[in-house]
PDB file of C-alpha atoms and ligand atoms in Angstrom:
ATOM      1  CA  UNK A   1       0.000   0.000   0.000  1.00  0.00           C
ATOM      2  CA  UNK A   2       1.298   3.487  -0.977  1.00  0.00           C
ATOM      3  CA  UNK A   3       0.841   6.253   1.474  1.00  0.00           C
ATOM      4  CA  UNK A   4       1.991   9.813   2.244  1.00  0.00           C
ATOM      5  CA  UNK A   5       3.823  11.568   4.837  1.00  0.00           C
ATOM      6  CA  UNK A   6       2.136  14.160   6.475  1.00  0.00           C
ATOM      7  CA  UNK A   7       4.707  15.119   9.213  1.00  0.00           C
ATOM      8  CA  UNK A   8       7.290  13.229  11.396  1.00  0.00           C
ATOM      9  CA  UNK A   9       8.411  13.513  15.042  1.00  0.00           C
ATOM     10  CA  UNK A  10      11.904  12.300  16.489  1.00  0.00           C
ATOM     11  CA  UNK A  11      12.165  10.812  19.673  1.00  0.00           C
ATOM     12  CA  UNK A  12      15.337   9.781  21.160  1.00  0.00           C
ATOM     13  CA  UNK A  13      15.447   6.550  22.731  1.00  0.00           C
ATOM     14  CA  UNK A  14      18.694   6.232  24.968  1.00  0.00           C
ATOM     15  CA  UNK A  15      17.538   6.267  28.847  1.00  0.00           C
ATOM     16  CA  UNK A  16      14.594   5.082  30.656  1.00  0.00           C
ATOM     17  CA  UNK A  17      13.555   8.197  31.037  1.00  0.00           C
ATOM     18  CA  UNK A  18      13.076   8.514  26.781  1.00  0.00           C
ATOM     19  CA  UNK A  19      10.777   5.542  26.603  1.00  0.00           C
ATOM     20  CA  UNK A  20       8.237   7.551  29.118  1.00  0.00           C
ATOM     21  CA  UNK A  21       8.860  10.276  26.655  1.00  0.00           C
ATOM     22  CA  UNK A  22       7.901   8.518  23.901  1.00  0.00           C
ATOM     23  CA  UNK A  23       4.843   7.408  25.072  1.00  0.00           C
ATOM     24  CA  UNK A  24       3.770  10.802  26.201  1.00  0.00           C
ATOM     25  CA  UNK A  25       4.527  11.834  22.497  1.00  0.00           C
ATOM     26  CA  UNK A  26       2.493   9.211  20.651  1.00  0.00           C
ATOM     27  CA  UNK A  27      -0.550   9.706  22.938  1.00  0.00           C
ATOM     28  CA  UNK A  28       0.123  13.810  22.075  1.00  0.00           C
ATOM     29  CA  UNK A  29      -0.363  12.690  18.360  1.00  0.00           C
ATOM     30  CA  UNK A  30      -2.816  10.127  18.442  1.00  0.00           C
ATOM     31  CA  UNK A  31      -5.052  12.491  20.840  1.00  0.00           C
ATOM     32  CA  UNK A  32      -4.617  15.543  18.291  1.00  0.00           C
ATOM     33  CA  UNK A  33      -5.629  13.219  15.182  1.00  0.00           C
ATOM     34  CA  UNK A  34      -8.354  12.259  16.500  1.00  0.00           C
ATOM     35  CA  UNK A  35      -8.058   8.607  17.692  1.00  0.00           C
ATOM     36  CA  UNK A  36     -10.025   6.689  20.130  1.00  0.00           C
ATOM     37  CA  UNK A  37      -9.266   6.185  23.772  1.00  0.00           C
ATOM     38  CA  UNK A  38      -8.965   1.770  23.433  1.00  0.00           C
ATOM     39  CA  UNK A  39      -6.759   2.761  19.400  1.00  0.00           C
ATOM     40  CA  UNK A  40      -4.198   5.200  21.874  1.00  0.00           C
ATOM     41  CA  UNK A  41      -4.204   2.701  24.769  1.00  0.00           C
ATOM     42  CA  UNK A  42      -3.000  -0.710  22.512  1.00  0.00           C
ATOM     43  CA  UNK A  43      -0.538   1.865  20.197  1.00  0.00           C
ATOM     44  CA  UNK A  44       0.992   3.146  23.235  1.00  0.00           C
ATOM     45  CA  UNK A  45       1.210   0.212  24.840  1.00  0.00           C
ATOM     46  CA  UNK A  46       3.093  -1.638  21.566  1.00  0.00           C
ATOM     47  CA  UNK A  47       5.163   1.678  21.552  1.00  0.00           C
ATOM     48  CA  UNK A  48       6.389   0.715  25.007  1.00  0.00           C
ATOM     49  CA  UNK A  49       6.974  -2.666  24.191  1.00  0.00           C
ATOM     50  CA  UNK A  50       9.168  -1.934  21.314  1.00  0.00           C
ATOM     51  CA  UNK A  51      10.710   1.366  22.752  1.00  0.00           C
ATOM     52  CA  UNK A  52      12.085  -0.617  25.776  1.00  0.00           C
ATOM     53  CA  UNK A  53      13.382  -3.684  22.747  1.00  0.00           C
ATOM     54  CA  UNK A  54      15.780  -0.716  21.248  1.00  0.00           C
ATOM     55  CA  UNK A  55      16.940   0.378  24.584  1.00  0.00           C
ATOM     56  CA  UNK A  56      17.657  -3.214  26.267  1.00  0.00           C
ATOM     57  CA  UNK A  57      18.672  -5.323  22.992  1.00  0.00           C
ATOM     58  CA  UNK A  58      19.266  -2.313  20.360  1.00  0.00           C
ATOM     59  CA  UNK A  59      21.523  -0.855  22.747  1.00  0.00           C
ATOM     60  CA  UNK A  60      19.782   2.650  22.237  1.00  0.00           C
ATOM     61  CA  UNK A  61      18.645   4.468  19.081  1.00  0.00           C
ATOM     62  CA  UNK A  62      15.734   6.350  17.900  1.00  0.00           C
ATOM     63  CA  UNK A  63      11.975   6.717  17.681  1.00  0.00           C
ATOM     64  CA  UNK A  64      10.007   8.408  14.860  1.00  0.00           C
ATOM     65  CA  UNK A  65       6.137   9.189  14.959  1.00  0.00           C
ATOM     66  CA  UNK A  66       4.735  10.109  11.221  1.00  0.00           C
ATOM     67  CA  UNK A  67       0.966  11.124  10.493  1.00  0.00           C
ATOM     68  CA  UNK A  68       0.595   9.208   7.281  1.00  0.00           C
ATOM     69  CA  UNK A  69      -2.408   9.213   4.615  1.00  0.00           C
ATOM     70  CA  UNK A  70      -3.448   7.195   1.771  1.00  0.00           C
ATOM     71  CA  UNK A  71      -5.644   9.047   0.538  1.00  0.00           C
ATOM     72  CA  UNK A  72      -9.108   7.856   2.046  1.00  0.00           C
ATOM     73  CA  UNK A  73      -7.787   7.339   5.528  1.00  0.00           C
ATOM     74  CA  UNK A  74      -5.236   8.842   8.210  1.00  0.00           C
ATOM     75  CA  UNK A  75      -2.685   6.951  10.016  1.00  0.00           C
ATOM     76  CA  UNK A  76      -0.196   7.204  12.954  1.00  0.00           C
ATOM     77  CA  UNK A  77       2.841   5.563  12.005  1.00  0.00           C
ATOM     78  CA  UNK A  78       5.343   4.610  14.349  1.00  0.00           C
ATOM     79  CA  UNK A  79       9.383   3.591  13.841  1.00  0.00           C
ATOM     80  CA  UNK A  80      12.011   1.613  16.205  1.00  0.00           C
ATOM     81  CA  UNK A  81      14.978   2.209  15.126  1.00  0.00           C
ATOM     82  CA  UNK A  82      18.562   0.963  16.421  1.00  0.00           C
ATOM     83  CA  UNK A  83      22.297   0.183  15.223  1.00  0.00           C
ATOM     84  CA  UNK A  84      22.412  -2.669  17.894  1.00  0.00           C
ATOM     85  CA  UNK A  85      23.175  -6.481  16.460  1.00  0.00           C
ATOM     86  CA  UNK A  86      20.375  -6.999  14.963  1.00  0.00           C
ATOM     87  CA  UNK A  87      17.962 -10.514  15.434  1.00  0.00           C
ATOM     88  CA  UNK A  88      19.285 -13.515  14.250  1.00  0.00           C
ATOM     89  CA  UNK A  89      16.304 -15.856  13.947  1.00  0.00           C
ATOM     90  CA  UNK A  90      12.787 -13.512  13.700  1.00  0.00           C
ATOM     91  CA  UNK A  91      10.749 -16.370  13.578  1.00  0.00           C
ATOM     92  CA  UNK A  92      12.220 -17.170  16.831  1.00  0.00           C
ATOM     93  CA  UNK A  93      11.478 -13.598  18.162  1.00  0.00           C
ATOM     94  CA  UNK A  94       7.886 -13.526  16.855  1.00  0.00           C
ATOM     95  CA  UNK A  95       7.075 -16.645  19.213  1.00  0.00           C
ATOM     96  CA  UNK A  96       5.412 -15.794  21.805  1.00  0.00           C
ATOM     97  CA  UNK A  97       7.209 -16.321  25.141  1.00  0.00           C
ATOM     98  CA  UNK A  98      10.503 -16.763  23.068  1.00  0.00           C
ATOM     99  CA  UNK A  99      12.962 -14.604  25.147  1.00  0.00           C
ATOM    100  CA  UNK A 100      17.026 -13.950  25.473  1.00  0.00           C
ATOM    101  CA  UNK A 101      16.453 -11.435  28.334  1.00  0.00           C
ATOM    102  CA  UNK A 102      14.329 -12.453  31.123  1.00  0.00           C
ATOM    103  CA  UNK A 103      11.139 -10.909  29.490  1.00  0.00           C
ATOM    104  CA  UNK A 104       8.139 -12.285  29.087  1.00  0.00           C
ATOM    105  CA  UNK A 105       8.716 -12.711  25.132  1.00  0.00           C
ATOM    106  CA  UNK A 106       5.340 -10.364  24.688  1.00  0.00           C
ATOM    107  CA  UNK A 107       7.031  -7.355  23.530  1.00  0.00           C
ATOM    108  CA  UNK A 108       7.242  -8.382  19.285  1.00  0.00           C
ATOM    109  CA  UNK A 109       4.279 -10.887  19.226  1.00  0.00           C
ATOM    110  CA  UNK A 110       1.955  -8.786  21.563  1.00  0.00           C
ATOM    111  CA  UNK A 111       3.129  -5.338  19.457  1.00  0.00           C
ATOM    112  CA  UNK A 112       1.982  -7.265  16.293  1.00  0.00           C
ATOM    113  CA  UNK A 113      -1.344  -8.103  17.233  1.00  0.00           C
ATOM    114  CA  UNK A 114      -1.777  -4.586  19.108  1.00  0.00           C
ATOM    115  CA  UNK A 115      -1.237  -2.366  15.426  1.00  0.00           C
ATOM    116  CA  UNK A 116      -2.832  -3.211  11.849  1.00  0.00           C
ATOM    117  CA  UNK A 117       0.484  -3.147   9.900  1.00  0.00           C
ATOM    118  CA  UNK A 118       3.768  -4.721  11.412  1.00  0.00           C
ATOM    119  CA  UNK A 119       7.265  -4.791  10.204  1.00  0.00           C
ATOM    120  CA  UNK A 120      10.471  -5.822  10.976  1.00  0.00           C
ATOM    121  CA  UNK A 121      13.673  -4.990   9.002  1.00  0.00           C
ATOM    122  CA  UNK A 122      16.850  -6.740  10.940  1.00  0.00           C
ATOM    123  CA  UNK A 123      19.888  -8.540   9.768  1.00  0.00           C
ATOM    124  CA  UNK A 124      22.715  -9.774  12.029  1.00  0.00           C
ATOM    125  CA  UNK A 125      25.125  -6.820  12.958  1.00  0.00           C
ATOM    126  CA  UNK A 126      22.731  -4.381  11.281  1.00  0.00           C
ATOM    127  CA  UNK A 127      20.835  -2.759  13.704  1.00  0.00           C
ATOM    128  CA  UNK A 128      17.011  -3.973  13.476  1.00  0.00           C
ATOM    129  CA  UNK A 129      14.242  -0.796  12.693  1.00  0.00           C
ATOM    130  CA  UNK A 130      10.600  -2.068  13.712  1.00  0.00           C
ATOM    131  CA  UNK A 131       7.862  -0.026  12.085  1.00  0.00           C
ATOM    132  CA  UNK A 132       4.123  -0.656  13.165  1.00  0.00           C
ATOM    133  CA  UNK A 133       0.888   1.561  11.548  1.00  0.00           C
ATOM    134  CA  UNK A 134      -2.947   2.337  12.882  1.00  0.00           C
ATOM    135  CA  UNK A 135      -5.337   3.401  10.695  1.00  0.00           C
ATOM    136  CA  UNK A 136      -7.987   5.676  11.977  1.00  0.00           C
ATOM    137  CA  UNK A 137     -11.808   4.507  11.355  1.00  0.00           C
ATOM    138  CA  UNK A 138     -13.550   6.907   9.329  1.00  0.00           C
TER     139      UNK A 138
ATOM    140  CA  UNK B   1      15.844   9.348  44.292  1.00  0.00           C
ATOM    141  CA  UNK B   2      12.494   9.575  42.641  1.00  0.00           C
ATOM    142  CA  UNK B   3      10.242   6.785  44.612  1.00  0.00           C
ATOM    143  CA  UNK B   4       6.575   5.927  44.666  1.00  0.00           C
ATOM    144  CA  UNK B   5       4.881   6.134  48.638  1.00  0.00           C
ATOM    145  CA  UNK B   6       3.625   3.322  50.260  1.00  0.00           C
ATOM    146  CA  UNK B   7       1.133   4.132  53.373  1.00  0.00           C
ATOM    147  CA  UNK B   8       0.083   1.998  55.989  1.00  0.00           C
ATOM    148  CA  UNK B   9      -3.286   1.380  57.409  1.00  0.00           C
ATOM    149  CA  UNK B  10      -3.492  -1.539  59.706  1.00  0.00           C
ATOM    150  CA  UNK B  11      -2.378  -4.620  58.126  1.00  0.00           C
ATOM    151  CA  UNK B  12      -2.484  -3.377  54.545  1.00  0.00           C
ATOM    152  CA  UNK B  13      -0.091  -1.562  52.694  1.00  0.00           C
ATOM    153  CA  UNK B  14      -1.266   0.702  50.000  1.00  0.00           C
ATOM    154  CA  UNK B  15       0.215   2.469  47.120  1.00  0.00           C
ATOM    155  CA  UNK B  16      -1.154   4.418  44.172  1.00  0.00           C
ATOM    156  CA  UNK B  17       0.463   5.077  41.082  1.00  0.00           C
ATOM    157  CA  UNK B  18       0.326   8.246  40.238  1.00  0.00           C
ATOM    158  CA  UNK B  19       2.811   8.567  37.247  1.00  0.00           C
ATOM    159  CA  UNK B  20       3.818   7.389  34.236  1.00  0.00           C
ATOM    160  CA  UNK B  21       6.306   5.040  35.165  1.00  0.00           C
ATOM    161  CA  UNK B  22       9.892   4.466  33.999  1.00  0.00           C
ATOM    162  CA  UNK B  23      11.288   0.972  34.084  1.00  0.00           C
ATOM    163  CA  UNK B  24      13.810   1.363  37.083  1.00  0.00           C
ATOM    164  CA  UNK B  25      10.730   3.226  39.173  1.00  0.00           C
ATOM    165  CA  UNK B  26       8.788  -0.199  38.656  1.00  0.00           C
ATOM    166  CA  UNK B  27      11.594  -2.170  40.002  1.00  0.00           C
ATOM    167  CA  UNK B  28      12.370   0.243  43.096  1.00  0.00           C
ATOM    168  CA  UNK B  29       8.511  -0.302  43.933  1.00  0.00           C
ATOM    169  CA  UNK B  30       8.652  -3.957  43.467  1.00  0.00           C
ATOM    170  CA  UNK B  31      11.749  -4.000  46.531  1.00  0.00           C
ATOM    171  CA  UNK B  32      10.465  -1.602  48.131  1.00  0.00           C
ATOM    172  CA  UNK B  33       7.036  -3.419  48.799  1.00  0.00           C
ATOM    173  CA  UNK B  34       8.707  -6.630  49.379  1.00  0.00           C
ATOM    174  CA  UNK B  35      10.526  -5.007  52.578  1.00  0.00           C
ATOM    175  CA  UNK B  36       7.625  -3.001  53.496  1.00  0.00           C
ATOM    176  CA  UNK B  37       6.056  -6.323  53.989  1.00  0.00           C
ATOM    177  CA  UNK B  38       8.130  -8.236  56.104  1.00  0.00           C
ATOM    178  CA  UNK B  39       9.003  -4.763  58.110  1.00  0.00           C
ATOM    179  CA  UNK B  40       5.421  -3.934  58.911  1.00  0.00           C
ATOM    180  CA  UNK B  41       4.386  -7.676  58.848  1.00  0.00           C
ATOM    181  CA  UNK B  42       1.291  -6.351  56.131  1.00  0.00           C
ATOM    182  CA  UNK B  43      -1.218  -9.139  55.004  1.00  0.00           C
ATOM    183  CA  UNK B  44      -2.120  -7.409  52.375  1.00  0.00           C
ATOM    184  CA  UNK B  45      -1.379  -5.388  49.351  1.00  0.00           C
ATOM    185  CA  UNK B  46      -3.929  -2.909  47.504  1.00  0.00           C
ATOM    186  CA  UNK B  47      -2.203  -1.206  44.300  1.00  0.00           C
ATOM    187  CA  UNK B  48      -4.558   1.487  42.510  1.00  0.00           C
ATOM    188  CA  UNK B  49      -4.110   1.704  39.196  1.00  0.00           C
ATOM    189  CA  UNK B  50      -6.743   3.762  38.543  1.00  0.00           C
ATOM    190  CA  UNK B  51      -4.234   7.045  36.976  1.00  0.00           C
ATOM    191  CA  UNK B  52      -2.316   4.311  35.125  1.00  0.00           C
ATOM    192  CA  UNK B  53      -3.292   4.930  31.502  1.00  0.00           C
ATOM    193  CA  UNK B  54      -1.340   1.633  30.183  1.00  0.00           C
ATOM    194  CA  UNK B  55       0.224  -1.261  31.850  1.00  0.00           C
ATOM    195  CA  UNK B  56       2.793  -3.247  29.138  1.00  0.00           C
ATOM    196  CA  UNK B  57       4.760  -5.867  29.704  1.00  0.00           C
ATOM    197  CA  UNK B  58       7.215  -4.566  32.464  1.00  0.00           C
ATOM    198  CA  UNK B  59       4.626  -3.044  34.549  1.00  0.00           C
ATOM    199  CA  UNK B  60       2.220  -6.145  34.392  1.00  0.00           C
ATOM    200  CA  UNK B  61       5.532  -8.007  35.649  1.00  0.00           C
ATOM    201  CA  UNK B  62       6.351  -5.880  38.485  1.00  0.00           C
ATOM    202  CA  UNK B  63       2.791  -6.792  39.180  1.00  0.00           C
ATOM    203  CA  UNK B  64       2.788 -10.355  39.021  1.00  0.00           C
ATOM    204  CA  UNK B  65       5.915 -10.611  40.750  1.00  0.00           C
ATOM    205  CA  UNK B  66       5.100  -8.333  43.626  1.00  0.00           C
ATOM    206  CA  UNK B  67       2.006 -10.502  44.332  1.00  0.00           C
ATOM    207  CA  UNK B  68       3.824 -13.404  44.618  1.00  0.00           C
ATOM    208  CA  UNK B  69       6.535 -12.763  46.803  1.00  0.00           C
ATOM    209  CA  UNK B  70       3.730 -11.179  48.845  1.00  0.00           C
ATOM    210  CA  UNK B  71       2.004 -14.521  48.460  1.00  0.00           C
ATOM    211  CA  UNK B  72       5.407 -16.544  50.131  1.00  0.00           C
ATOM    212  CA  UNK B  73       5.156 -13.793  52.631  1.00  0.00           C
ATOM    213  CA  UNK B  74       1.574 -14.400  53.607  1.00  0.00           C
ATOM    214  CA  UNK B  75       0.252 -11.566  52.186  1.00  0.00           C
ATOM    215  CA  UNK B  76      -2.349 -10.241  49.523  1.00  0.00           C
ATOM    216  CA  UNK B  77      -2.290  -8.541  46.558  1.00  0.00           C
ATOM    217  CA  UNK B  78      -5.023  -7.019  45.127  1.00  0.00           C
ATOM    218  CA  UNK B  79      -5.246  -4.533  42.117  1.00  0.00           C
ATOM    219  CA  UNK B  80      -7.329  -2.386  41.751  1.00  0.00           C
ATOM    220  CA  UNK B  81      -9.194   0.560  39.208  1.00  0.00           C
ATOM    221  CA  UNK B  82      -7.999  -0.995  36.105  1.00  0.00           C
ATOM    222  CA  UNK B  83      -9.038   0.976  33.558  1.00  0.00           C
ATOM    223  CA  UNK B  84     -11.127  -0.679  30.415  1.00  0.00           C
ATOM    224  CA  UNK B  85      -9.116   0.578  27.727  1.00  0.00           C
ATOM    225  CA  UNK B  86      -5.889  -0.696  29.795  1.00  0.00           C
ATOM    226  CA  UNK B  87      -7.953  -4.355  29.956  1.00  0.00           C
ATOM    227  CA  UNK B  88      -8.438  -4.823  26.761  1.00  0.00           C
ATOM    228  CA  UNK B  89      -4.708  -4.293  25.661  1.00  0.00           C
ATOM    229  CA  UNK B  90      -3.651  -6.145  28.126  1.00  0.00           C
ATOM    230  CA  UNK B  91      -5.792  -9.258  26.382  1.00  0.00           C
ATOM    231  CA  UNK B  92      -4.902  -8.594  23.139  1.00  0.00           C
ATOM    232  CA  UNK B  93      -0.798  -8.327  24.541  1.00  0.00           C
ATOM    233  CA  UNK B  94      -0.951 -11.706  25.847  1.00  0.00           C
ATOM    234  CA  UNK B  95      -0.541 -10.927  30.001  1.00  0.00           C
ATOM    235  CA  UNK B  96      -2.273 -12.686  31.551  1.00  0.00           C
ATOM    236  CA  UNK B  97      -2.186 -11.185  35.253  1.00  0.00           C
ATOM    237  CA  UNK B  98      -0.955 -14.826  37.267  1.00  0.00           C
ATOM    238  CA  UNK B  99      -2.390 -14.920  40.617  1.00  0.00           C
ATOM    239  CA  UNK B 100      -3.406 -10.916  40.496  1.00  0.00           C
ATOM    240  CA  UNK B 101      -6.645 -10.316  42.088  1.00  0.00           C
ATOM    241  CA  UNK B 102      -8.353  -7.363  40.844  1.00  0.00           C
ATOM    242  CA  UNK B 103     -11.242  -5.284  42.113  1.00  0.00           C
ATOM    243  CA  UNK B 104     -12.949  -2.586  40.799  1.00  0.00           C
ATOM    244  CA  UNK B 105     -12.893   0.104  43.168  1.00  0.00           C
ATOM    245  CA  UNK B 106     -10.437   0.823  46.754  1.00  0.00           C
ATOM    246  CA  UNK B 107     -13.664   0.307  49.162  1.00  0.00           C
ATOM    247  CA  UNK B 108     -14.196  -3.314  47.156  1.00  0.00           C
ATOM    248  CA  UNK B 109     -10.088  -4.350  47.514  1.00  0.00           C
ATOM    249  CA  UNK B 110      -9.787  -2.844  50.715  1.00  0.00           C
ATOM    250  CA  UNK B 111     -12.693  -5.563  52.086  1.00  0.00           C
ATOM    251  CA  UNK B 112     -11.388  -8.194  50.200  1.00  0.00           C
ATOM    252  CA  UNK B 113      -8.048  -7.923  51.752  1.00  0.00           C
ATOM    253  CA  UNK B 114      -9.662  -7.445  55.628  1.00  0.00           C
ATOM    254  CA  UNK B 115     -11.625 -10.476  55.423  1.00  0.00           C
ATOM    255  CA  UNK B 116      -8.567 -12.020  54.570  1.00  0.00           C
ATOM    256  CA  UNK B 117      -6.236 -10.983  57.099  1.00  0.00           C
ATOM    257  CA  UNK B 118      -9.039 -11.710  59.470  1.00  0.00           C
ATOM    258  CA  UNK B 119      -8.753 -15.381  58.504  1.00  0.00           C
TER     259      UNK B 119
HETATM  260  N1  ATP C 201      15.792  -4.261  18.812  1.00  0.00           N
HETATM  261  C1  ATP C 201      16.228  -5.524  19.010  1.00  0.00           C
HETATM  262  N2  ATP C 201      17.517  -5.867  18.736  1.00  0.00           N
HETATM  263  C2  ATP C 201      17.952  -7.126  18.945  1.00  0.00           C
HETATM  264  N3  ATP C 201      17.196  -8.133  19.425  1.00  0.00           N
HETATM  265  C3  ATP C 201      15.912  -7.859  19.711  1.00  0.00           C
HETATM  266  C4  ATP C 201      15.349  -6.545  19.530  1.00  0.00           C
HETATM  267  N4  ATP C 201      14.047  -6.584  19.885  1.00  0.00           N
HETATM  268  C5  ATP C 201      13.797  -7.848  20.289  1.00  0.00           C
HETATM  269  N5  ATP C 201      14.907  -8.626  20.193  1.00  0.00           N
HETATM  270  C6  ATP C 201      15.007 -10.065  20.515  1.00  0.00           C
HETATM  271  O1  ATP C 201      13.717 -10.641  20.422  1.00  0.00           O
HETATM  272  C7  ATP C 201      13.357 -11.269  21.645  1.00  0.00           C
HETATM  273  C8  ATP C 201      11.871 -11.165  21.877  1.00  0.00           C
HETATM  274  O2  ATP C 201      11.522  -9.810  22.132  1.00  0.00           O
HETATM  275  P1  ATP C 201      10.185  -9.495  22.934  1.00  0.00           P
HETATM  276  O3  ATP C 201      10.060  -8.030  23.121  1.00  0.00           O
HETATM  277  O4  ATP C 201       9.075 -10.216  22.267  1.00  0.00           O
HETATM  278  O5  ATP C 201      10.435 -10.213  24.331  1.00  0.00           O
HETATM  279  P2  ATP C 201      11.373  -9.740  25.531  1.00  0.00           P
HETATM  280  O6  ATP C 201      11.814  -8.339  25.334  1.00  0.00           O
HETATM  281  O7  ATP C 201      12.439 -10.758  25.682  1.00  0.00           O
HETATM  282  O8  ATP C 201      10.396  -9.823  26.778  1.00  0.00           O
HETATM  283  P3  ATP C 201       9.223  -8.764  27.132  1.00  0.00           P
HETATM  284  O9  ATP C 201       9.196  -7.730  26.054  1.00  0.00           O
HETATM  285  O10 ATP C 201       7.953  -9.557  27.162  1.00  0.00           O
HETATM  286  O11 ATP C 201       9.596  -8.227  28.464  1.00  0.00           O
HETATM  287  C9  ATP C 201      14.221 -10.592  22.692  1.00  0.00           C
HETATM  288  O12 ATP C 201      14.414 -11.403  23.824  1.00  0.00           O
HETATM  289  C10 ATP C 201      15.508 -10.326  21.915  1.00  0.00           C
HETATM  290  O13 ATP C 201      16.314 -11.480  21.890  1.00  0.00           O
HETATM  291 MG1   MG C 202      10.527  -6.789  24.877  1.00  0.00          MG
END
């Protein structure tokens, strides 16, 4: 699907302190656009999943929020993004429960069934960038 | 450092979260009940949750975990004011809150707790 962007918003994601950031950010955006109360609370929530995945496994990076269109319908787009060593087997990662930290493995699987649109680009020793999209209901 | 109060009424401890919290402020809270605990020999637990506008994966951890070390300690947990948007993520996420006893309001979780720690 082909879609345009509207505007984007950086958020770094280096300390604890970011992630909380972040979140404050997306709900900002998603509030301002127009999005329901139950659409904020499962976007932020993925957003917190995968903010907190670049910090403890990305070693750090950087979070984007873009307002997106495709024409018919807005969108909140939202991008993980770290130089960290990237995930060797996704499948692996997708499970859920699969975990190398201690986690509950939720973070991936749970973020994917949380947003309409998930991606993953990630190759060993190149960083890994998760993008995830919500469409707003006309 | 930045830490979340816990107050004491009777045999119960109680705390309410009243920010958006960070990942270490979770943990603090976690060891910081666990102590409070054993140092004020509680029997129960009530955590309002009521400002929290989204529990994720750490949080609903901290949460778990809290309630069972209070469980080995002879204590209760119960949480309370979930919101609905925060229950239906949570659902869709995949936590499932182990051994987490919820109530809807303070006044509901406050008498489940006393009839316990009357037992
Ligand atoms: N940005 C990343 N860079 C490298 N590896 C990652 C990244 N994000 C996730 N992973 C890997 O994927 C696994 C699964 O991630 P997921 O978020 O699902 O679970 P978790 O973080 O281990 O636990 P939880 O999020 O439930 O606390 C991680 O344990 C880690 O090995
Ligand atoms: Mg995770």
């Amino acid at each position: 699907m082909s879609f345009e962007v509207q505007d984007t918003k950086h958020a770094p994601l280096k300390t604890d302190e970011d992630v909380v950031k972040m979140r404050k950010l997306v709900r900002e955006e998603m509030t301002a656009m127009g999005f329901g109360l139950v659409d904020q609370t499962k976007i932020i929530t993925a957003a917190s999943e995968l903010a907190r995945n670049t910090l403890r496994y990305g070693g750090g990076g950087d979070g984007e929020i873009l307002r997106i269109s495709n024409g018919i319908k807005i969108g909140v787009e939202l991008r993980f993004i770290d130089q960290g060593p990237g995930i060797e087997d996704l499948e692996l990662a997708l499970t859920d429960g699969y975990t190398s930290g201690g986690g509950l493995g939720l973070g991936l699987s749970g973020s994917k069934r949380l947003a309409d649109e998930f991606e993953i680009d990630t190759a060993p020793g190149q960083g890994t960038t998760v993008t995830i999209r919500k469409w707003k209901m006309l | 450092m930045e830490r979340i109060p816990i107050l004491r009424m009777g045999k119960l401890l109680l705390v309410t979260i009243q920010v958006d919290m960070h990942d270490r402020l979770a943990m603090t809270l976690q060891d910081d009940l666990t102590s409070r605990i054993v140092k004020d020999k509680a029997k129960g637990v009530l955590i309002d949750i009521s400002a929290l506008d989204i529990v994720d994966s750490f949080i609903g951890r901290m949460i778990s975990n809290t309630a069972s070390m209070a469980r080995i300690l002879d204590a209760k947990t119960v949480v309370v004011g979930m919101q609905p948007a925060v229950a239906i993520t949570l659902v869709e996420l995949g936590l499932a809150l182990d051994g987490v006893i919820t109530a809807l309001n303070v006044e509901r979780g406050i008498q489940m707790l006393e009839q316990h720690s009357d037992q």
